[in-house]
Short mmCIF file of C-alpha atoms in Angstrom, two decimals:
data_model
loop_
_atom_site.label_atom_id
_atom_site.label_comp_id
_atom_site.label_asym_id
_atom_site.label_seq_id
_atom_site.Cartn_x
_atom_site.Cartn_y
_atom_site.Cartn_z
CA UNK A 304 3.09 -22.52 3.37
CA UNK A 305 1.34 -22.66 6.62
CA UNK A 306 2.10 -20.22 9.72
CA UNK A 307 0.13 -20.52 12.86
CA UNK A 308 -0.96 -17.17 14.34
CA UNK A 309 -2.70 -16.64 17.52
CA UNK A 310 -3.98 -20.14 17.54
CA UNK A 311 -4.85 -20.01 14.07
CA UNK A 312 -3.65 -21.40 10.88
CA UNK A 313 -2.93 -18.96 7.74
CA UNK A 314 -2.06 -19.40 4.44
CA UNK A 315 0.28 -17.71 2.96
CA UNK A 316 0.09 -17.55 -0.98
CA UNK A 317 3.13 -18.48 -2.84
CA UNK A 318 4.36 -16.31 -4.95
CA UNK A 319 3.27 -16.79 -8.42
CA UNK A 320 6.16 -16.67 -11.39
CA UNK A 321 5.32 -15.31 -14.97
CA UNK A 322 2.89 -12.77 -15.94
CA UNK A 323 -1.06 -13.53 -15.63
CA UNK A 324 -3.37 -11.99 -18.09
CA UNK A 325 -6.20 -10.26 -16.03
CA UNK A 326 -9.23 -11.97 -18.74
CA UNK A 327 -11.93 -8.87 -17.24
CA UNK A 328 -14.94 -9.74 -19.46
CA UNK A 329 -18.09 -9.46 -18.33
CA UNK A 330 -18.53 -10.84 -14.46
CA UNK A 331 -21.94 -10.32 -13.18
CA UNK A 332 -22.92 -8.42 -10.12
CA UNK A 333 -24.15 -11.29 -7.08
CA UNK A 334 -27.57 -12.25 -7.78
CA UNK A 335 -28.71 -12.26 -3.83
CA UNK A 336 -26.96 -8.65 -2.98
CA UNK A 337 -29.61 -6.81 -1.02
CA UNK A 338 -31.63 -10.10 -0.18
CA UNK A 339 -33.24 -11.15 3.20
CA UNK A 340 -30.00 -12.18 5.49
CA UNK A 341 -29.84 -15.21 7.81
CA UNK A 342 -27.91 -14.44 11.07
CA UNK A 343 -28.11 -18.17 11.89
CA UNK A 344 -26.86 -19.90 8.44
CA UNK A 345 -23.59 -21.21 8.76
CA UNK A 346 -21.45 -19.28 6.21
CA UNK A 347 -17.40 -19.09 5.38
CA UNK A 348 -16.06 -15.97 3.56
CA UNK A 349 -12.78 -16.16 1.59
CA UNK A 350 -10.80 -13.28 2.68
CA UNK A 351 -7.72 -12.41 1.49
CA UNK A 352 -4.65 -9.55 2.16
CA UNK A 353 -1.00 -8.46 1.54
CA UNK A 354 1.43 -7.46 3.88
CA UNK A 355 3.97 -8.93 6.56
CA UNK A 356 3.87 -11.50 9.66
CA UNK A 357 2.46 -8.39 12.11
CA UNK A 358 -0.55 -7.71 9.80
CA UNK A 359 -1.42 -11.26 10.01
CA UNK A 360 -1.47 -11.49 13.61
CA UNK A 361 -3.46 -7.79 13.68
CA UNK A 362 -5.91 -9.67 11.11
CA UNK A 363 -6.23 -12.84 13.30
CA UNK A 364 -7.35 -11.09 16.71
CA UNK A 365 -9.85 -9.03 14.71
CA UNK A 366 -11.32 -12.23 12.95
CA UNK A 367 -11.20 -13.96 16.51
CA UNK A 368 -13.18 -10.87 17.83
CA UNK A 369 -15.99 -10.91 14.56
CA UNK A 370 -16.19 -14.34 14.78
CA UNK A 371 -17.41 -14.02 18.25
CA UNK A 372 -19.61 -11.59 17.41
CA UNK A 373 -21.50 -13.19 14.40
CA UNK A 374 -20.37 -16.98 15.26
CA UNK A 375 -22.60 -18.41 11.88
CA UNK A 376 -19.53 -16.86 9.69
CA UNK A 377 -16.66 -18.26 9.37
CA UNK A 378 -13.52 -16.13 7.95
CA UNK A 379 -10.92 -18.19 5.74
CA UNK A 380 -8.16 -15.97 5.54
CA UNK A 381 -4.93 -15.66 3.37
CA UNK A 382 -2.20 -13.71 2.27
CA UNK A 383 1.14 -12.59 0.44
CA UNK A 384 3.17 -9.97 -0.60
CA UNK A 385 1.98 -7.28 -2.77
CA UNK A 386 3.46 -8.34 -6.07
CA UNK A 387 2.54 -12.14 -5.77
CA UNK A 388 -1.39 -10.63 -4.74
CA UNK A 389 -2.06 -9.02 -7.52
CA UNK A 390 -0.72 -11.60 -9.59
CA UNK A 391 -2.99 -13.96 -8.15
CA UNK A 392 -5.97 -11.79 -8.37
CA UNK A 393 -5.24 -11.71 -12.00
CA UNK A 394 -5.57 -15.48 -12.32
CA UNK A 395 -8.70 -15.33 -10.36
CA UNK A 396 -10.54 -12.57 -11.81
CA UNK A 397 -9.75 -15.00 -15.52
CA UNK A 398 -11.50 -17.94 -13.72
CA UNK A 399 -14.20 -16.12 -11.70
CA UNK A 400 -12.85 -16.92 -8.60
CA UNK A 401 -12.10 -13.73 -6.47
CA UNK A 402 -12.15 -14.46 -2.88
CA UNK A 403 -15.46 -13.20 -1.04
CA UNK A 404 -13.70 -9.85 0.51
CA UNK A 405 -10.19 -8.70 -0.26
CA UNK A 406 -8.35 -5.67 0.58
CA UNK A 407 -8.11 -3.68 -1.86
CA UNK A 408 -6.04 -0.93 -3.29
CA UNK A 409 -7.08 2.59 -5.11
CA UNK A 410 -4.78 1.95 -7.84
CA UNK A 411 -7.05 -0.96 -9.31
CA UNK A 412 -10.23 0.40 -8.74
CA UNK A 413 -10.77 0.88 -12.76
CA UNK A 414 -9.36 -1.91 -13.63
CA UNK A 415 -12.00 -4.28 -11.91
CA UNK A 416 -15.02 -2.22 -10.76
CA UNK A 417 -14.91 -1.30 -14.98
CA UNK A 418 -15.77 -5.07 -15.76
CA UNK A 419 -18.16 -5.27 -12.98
CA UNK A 420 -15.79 -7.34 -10.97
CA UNK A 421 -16.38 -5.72 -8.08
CA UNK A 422 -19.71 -5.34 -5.29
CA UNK A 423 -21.45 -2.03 -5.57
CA UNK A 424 -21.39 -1.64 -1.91
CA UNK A 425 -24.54 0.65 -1.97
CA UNK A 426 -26.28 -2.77 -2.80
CA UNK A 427 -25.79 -3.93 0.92
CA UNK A 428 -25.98 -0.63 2.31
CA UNK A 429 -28.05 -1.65 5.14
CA UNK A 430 -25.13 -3.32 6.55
CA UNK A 431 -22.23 -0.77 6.10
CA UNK A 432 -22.14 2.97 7.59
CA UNK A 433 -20.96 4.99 4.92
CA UNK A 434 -21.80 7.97 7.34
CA UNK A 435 -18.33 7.27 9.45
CA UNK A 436 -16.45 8.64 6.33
CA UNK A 437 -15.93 12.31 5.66
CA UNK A 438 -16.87 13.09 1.59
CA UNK A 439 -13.16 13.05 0.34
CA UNK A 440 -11.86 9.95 1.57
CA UNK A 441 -15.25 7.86 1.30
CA UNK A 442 -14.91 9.13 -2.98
CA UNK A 443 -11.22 7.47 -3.03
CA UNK A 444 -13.71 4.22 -3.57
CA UNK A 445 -15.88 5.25 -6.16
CA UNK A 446 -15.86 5.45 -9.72
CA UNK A 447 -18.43 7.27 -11.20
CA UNK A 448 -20.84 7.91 -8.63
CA UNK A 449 -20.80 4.34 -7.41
CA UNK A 450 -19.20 3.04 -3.92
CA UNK A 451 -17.34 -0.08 -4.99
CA UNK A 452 -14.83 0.08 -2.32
CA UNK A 453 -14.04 1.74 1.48
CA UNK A 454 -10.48 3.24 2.62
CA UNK A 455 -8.98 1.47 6.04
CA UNK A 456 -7.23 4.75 6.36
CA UNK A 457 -4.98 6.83 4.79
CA UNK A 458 -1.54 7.76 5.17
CA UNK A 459 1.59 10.09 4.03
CA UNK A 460 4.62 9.66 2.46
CA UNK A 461 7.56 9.48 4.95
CA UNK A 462 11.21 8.77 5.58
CA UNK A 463 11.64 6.34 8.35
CA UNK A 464 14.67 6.28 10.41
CA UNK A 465 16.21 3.49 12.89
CA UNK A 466 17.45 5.40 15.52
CA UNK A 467 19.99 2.74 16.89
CA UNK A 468 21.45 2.43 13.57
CA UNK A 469 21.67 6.02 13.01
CA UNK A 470 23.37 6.31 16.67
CA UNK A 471 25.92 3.17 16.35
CA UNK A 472 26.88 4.90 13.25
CA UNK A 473 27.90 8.45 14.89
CA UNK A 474 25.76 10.13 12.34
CA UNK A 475 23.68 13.27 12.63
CA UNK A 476 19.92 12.21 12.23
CA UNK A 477 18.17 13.19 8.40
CA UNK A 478 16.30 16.28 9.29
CA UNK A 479 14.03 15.56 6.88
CA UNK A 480 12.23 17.82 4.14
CA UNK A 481 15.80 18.79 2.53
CA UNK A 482 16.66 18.51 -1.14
CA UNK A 483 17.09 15.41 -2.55
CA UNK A 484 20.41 15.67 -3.04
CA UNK A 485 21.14 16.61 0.64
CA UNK A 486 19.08 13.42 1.26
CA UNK A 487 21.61 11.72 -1.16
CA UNK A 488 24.65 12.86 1.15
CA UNK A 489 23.59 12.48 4.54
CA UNK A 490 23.13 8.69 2.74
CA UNK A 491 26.49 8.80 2.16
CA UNK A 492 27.57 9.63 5.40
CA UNK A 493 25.78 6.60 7.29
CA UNK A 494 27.46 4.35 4.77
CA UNK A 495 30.94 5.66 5.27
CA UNK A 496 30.76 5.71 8.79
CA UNK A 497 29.79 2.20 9.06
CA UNK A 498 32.00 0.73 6.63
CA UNK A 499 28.89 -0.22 4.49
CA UNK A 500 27.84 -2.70 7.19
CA UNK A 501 24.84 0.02 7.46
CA UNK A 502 23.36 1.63 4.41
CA UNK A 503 22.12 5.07 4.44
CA UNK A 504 19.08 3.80 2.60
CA UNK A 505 17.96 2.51 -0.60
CA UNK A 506 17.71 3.75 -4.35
CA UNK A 507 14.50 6.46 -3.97
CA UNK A 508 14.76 6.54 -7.75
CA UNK A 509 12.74 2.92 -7.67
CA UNK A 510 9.42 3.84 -6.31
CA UNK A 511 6.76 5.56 -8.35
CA UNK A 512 5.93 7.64 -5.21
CA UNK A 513 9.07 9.28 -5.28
CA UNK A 514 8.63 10.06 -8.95
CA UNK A 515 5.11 11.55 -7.77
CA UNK A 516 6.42 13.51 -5.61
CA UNK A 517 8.89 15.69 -7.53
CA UNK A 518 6.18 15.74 -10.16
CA UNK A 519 3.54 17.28 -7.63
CA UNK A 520 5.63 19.52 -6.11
CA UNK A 521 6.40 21.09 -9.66
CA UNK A 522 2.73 21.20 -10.12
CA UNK A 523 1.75 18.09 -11.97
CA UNK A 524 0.79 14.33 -11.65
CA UNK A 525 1.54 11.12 -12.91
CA UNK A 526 -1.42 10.79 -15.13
CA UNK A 527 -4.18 13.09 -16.09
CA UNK A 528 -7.87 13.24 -15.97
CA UNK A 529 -8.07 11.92 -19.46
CA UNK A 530 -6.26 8.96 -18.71
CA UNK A 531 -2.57 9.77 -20.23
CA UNK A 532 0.14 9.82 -18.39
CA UNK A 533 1.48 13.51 -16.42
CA UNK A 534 5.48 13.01 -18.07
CA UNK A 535 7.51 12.53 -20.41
CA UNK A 536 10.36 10.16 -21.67
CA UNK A 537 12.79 13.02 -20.96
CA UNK A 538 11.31 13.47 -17.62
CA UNK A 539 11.26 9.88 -16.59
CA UNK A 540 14.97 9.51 -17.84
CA UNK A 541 16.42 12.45 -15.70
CA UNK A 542 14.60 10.94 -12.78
CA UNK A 543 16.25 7.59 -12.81
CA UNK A 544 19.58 9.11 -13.77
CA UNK A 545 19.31 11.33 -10.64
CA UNK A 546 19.69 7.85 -8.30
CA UNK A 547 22.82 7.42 -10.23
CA UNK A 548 25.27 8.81 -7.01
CA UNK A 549 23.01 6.77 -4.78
CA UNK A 550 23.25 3.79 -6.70
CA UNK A 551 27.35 3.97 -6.88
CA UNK A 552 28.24 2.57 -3.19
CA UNK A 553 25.71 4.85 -1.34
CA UNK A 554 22.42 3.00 -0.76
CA UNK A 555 22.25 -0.62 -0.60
CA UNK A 556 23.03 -2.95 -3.73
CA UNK A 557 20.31 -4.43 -5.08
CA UNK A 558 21.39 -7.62 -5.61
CA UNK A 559 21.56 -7.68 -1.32
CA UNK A 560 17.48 -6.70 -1.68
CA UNK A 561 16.85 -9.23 -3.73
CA UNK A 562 18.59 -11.91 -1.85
CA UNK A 563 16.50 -10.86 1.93
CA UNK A 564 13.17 -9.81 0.02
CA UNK A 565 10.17 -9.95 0.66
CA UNK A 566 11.51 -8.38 4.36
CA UNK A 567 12.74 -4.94 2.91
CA UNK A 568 16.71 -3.74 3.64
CA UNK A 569 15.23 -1.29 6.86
CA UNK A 570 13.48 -4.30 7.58
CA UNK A 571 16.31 -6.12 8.07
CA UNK A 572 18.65 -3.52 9.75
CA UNK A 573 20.56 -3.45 6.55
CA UNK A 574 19.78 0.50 6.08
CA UNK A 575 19.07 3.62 8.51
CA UNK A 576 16.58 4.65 6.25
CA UNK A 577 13.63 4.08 3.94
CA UNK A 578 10.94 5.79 2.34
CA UNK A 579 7.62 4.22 2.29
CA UNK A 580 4.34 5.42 3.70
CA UNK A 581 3.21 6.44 6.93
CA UNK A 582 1.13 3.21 7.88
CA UNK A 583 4.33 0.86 7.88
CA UNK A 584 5.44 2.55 10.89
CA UNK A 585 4.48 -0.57 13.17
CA UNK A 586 5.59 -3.32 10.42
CA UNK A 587 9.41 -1.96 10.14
CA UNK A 588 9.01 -2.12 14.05
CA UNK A 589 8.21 -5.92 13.88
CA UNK A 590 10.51 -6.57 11.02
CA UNK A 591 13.91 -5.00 12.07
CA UNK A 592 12.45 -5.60 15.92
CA UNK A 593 14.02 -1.90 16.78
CA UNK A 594 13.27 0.18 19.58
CA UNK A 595 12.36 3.21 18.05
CA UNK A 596 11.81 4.29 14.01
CA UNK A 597 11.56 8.21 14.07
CA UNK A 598 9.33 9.32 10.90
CA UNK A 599 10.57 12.67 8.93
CA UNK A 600 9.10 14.72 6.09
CA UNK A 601 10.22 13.35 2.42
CA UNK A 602 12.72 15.57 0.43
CA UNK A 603 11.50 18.36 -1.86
CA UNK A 604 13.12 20.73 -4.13
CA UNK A 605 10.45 23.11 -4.61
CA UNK A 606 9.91 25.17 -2.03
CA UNK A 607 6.20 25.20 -0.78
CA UNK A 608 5.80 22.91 -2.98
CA UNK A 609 2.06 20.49 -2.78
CA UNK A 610 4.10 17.33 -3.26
CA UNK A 611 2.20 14.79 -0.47
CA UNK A 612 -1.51 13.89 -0.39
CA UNK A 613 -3.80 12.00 1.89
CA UNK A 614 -3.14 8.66 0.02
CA UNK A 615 -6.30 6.41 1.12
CA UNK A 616 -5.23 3.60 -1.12
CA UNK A 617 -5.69 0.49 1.46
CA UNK A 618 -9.32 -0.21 0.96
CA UNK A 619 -11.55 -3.42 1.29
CA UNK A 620 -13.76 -4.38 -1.81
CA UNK A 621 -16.60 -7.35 -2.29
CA UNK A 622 -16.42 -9.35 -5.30
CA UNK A 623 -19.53 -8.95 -7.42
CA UNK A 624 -19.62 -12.89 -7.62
CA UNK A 625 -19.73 -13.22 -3.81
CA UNK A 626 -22.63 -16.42 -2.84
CA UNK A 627 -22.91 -14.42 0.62
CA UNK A 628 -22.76 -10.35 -0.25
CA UNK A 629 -24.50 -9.88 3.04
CA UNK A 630 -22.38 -11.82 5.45
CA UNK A 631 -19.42 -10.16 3.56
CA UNK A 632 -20.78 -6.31 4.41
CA UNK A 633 -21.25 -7.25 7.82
CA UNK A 634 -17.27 -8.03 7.66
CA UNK A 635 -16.33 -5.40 5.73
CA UNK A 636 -17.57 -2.80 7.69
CA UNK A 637 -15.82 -5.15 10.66
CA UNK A 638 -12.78 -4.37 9.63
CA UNK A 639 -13.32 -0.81 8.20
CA UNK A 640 -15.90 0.86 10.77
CA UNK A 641 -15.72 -1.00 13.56
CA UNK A 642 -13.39 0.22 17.47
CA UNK A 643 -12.45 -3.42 17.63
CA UNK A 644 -10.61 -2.81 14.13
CA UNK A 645 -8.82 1.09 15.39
CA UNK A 646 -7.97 -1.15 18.64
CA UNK A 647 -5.96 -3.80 16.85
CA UNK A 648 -4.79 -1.99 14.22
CA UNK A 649 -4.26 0.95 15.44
CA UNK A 650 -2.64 3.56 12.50
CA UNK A 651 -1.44 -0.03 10.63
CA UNK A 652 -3.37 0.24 8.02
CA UNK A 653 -3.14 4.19 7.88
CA UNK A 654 -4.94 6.70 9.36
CA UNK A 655 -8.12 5.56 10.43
CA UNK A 656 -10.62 6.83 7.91
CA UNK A 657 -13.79 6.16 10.00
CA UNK A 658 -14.71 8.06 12.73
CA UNK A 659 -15.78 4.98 14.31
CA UNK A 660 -12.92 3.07 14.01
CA UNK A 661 -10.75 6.02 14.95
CA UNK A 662 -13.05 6.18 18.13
CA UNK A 663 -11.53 2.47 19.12
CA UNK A 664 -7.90 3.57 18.33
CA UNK A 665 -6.05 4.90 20.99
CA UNK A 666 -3.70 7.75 19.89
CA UNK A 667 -0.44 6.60 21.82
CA UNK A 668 2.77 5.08 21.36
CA UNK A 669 3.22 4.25 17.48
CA UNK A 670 -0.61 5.50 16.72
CA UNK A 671 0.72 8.39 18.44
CA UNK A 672 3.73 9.19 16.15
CA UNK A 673 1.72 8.30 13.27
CA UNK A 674 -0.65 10.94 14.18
CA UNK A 675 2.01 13.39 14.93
CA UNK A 676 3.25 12.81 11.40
CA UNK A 677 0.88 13.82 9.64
CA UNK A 678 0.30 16.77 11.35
CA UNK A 679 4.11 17.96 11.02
CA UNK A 680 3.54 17.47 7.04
CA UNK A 681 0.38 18.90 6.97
CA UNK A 682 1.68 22.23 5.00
CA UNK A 683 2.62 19.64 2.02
CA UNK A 684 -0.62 17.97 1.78
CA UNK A 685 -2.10 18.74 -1.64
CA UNK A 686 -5.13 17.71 -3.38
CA UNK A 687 -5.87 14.16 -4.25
CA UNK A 688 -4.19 12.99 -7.30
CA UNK A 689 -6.85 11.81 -10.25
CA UNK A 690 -8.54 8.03 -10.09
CA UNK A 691 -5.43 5.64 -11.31
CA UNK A 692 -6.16 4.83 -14.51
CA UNK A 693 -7.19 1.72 -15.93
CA UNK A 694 -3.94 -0.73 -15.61
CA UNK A 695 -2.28 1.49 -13.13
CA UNK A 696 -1.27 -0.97 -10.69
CA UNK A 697 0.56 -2.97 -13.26
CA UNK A 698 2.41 0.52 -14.79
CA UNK A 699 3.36 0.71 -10.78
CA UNK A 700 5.10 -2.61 -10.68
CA UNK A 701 6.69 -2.52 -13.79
CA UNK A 702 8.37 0.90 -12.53
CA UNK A 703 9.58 -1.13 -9.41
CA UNK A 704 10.52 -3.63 -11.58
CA UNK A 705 12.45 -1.47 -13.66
CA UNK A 706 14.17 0.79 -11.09
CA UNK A 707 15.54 -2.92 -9.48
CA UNK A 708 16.92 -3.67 -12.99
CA UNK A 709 18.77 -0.78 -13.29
CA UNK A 710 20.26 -1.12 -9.79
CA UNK A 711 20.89 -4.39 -10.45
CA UNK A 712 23.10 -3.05 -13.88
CA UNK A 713 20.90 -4.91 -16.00
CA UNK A 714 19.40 -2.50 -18.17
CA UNK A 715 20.37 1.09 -19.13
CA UNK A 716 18.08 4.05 -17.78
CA UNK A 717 17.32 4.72 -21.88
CA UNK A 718 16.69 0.95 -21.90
CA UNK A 719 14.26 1.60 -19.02
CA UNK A 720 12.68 4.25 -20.12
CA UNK A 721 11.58 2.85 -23.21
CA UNK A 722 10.47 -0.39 -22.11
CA UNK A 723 8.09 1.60 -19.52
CA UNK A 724 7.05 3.78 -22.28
CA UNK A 725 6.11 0.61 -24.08
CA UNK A 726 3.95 -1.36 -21.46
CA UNK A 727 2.27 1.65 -21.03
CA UNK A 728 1.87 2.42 -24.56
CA UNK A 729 0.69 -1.11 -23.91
CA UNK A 730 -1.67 -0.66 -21.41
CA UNK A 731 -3.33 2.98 -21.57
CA UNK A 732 -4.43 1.84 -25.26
#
């Protein structure tokens, strides 16, 4: 399907149906990285992205404004949601075929920088400043020593609120940073009030993150250094079980997600709240077009606990079989270094991690809140969980996939937990 944006034409990738085998074997690094480059040969640079209808537009003016600035490369750019991207970037990585530059995401950093699938960025280091990044959050992109990747920014966990919703509705606003059942009941509340016209929210049981989070704030992690995972079948079971009050009239049905997705139910006005992280601030603004989202602290049961983390997963990688690993530098560190890139997207993308590209972002409005955020949560903030391991991505969306089955009264939690104990079983060898 084609959209026009700013004058533009994108491509939005369909969403692919089935399951793709990611075929890593043995890609070769690009034969011409660190060769002479060419400022006037005319070159076009597959680039590819997930996300919504405002991230495209963001990405448009910022491709307008490189284009200008280097006007012998051309940027052909795509995108989809996040399911249907990685499932395309399975089928390409099995036919060699990864777009030039691609945004990227921490949680598959194993999986292709281990079969050389990815640009060791330190290759064309004369035309990206790795110097913009402080230590920690340059490291989220390397394995082993080597730079295969570079965070956009990085962001928090967060429950967002519409504040018309919440108002129409007669309801208290979620203070945020209460238990999770408390959470569960002020839920309850929004739904009653509005006759279930409004939803309080959605099932938190679902996401992985949430599942993170109780596990960090009792001290542990999803997966260890050695590459198992950080729970149990018991643990994993009591989890999803604990969505079970949510799940019985409280947050939204399922089968309404699936019938308005990919636009989420806050999205679509459909709930007053949502968890997700702090960089979608300015998306749920364009989706649900409301005038303010107010952004509180998560739930937590432990007291003090370490449950949040600077999460610098939104990266931008080269693919190893790039023809032009120069021309794709100079627009990777565009989009990840440069004050045209903090000017359009602001705290979009999270955080800025560069100090350049935070010097073109001005801190006001939504950037603003963002940054007010993560200050207000900053007594949470923990250390970095481990690298994902290998085939973490996929363990992600089968949790997703999972957690929407048993909304949807498909599958038993025991069923659940078993079949997620088997694909990683599966997976993690």
């Amino acid at each position: 399907m084609f959209t026009r944006k700013n004058g533009r034409h994108w491509l939005t990738a369909a969403a692919i149906t089935g399951a793709a085998a990611l075929a890593l074997t043995g890609c070769s690094g690009a034969g011409d990285a660190g060769g002479e480059y060419d400022p006037e040969a005319e070159v076009t640079l597959n680039f590819t992205w997930w996300g919504n209808d405002d991230r495209a537009d963001r990405y448009g003016q910022l491709i307008e404004a490189f284009e200008a600035e280097h006007p012998n490369i051309t940027i052909d750019g795509t995108f989809t949601d996040f399911p249907s991207y990685w499932e395309k970037r399975k089928t390409e990585a099995a036919g060699g075929g990864l777009p030039d530059v691609w945004q990227f995401s921490d949680s598959y950093l194993r999986e292709y920088a281990e079969p050389g699938l990815l640009l060791d960025l330190e290759t064309v280091g004369d035309y990206i400043d790795f110097d913009a990044f402080d230590d920690g959050l340059k490291q989220t992109g390397q394995l082993e020593g080597t730079q295969y990747s570079l965070p956009t920014g990085y962001s928090a966990w967060a429950v967002f609120l519409n504040d018309q919703l919440i108002a129409d509705a007669g309801v208290e606003p979620y203070e945020g940073g209460t238990s999770y059942d408390e959470y569960t009941e002020w839920m309850a509340e929004v739904t009653e009030a509005t006759g279930g016209e409004v939803y309080g929210g959605t099932d938190m049981t679902q996401r992985i993150q949430t599942f993170e989070n109780v596990l960090r704030a009792q001290g542990g992690n999803l997966y260890t250094e050695d590459g198992e995972l950080g729970f149990t079948e018991d643990e994993l079971a009591d989890f999803w079980n604990s969505g079970a009050e949510a799940r019985d009239g409280v947050a939204i049905p399922q089968q309404q997600l699936e019938e308005i997705a990919p636009i989420s139910g806050f999205g679509s006005n459909r709930t007053a709240s949502e968890a997700s992280w702090s960089n979608f601030l300015g998306g749920y603004l364009a989706d649900s077009g409301a005038e303010s989202v107010t952004m509180v602290a998560p739930p937590i049961d432990e007291a003090g606990g370490k449950d949040l983390y600077r999460q610098a997963g939104l990266q931008m990688a080269i693919s190893a079989d790039t023809e032009h690993p120069e021309a794709a530098a100079l627009w990777l560190d565009f989009v990840v270094n440069s004050e045209e890139a903090g000017e359009v997207f602001g705290t979009t993308l999270g955080f800025p991690a560069s100090e350049t590209k935070l010097a073109g972002t001005t801190l006001e409005g939504v950037d603003a809140q963002v940054a007010d955020y993560l200050d207000s949560v900053a007594d949470r903030i923990g250390d970095a969980p481990p690298v994902p391991v290998v085939g973490y991505g996929s363990l992600e969306q089968t949790f997703w996939d999972l957690g929407k089955s048993i909304g949807l009264g498909a599958i038993t939690v025991d069923e659940a937990v078993d079949q997620f104990f088997t694909e990683a079983n599966v997976i993690l060898g």
